Amino acid sequence: MSVFIKLVEVGDPDGYTDRTIWDVAYEDVANELSYAYDLHPSGALRVVRVPAGLPAAVESVFGPGVWFRVQGRWHGAGGSDAS
C-alpha cells in the first residue's frame, strides 16, 4: 500500500513553496519497494522507504504543523494498517 499525505493549506510564506501542491503520495513498486509511515515523538510524520530485502530508511519528514491526515501502512511493531 502506498502512503498518501494531506498537507495543511495555510501557513507557508508566499514564494516559500509551490502553493498548488497540497497532497503528497508515495507509490509502492510491486516486488521492489514499499512505503509506510510512523510518527516521531515530536509529532513529525516520517515516511519510511522499505526496499525489498533491504533495511528500511526514512524517506521524508513532515513537521507536525504541515500535515493533518495520512493514509497508508503503519511502520512499526505489529505492522498493522492505519489511516
Short mmCIF file of C-alpha atoms in Angstrom, two decimals:
data_model
loop_
_atom_site.label_atom_id
_atom_site.label_comp_id
_atom_site.label_asym_id
_atom_site.label_seq_id
_atom_site.Cartn_x
_atom_site.Cartn_y
_atom_site.Cartn_z
CA MET A 1 0.00 0.00 0.00
CA SER A 2 1.21 3.46 -0.78
CA VAL A 3 1.29 6.41 1.63
CA PHE A 4 -0.90 9.44 0.96
CA ILE A 5 -0.47 12.67 2.97
CA LYS A 6 -2.86 15.64 3.06
CA LEU A 7 -0.99 18.84 3.91
CA VAL A 8 -2.28 21.92 5.72
CA GLU A 9 -3.21 24.64 3.22
CA VAL A 10 -2.14 27.67 5.27
CA GLY A 11 0.98 28.95 6.95
CA ASP A 12 3.67 28.94 4.25
CA PRO A 13 5.04 32.38 3.36
CA ASP A 14 4.39 33.47 -0.23
CA GLY A 15 7.07 32.16 -2.54
CA TYR A 16 8.40 29.66 0.01
CA THR A 17 6.79 26.59 -1.55
CA ASP A 18 4.64 25.69 -4.52
CA ARG A 19 1.26 26.58 -3.00
CA THR A 20 -0.59 24.41 -5.56
CA ILE A 21 0.71 21.17 -4.00
CA TRP A 22 -1.34 20.09 -1.00
CA ASP A 23 -1.30 16.30 -1.38
CA VAL A 24 1.80 14.10 -1.40
CA ALA A 25 1.74 10.45 -2.48
CA TYR A 26 4.45 7.81 -2.23
CA GLU A 27 3.61 4.95 -4.58
CA ASP A 28 4.70 1.36 -3.95
CA VAL A 29 6.50 -0.56 -6.71
CA ALA A 30 5.38 -4.20 -6.78
CA ASN A 31 8.03 -6.64 -5.51
CA GLU A 32 10.67 -3.87 -5.29
CA LEU A 33 9.72 -1.09 -2.92
CA SER A 34 7.00 -0.14 -0.47
CA TYR A 35 6.31 2.86 1.71
CA ALA A 36 4.99 3.09 5.25
CA TYR A 37 4.79 5.84 7.86
CA ASP A 38 5.30 6.41 11.55
CA LEU A 39 5.23 9.29 13.98
CA HIS A 40 8.25 10.72 15.75
CA PRO A 41 7.61 11.63 19.43
CA SER A 42 7.71 15.32 18.35
CA GLY A 43 4.62 14.80 16.19
CA ALA A 44 6.57 14.80 12.94
CA LEU A 45 5.30 12.38 10.31
CA ARG A 46 8.04 10.16 8.86
CA VAL A 47 7.65 8.38 5.53
CA VAL A 48 9.69 5.18 5.55
CA ARG A 49 11.10 3.64 2.36
CA VAL A 50 11.15 -0.18 2.55
CA PRO A 51 13.12 -1.75 -0.36
CA ALA A 52 12.60 -5.49 -0.87
CA GLY A 53 15.27 -7.40 1.05
CA LEU A 54 17.00 -4.27 2.40
CA PRO A 55 16.72 -2.30 5.64
CA ALA A 56 14.07 0.40 5.89
CA ALA A 57 15.14 4.07 5.84
CA VAL A 58 13.39 7.39 6.40
CA GLU A 59 12.50 8.93 3.03
CA SER A 60 10.82 12.19 4.13
CA VAL A 61 9.79 14.05 7.26
CA PHE A 62 6.83 16.42 7.60
CA GLY A 63 6.70 18.69 10.66
CA PRO A 64 3.67 18.42 12.94
CA GLY A 65 2.24 21.73 11.69
CA VAL A 66 2.18 20.93 7.96
CA TRP A 67 0.16 17.72 7.73
CA PHE A 68 -3.24 16.81 9.08
CA ARG A 69 -4.16 13.43 7.56
CA VAL A 70 -2.27 10.35 6.39
CA GLN A 71 -3.38 7.05 4.89
CA GLY A 72 -1.26 4.00 4.36
CA ARG A 73 0.58 1.29 6.21
CA TRP A 74 1.94 1.93 9.70
CA HIS A 75 5.66 1.16 10.04
CA GLY A 76 6.26 -0.26 13.46
CA ALA A 77 5.70 -3.15 15.79
CA GLY A 78 2.83 -5.28 14.62
CA GLY A 79 2.78 -3.81 11.10
CA SER A 80 -0.94 -3.03 11.26
CA ASP A 81 -2.59 -0.74 8.74
CA ALA A 82 -3.73 2.68 9.93
CA SER A 83 -5.17 5.83 8.46
#
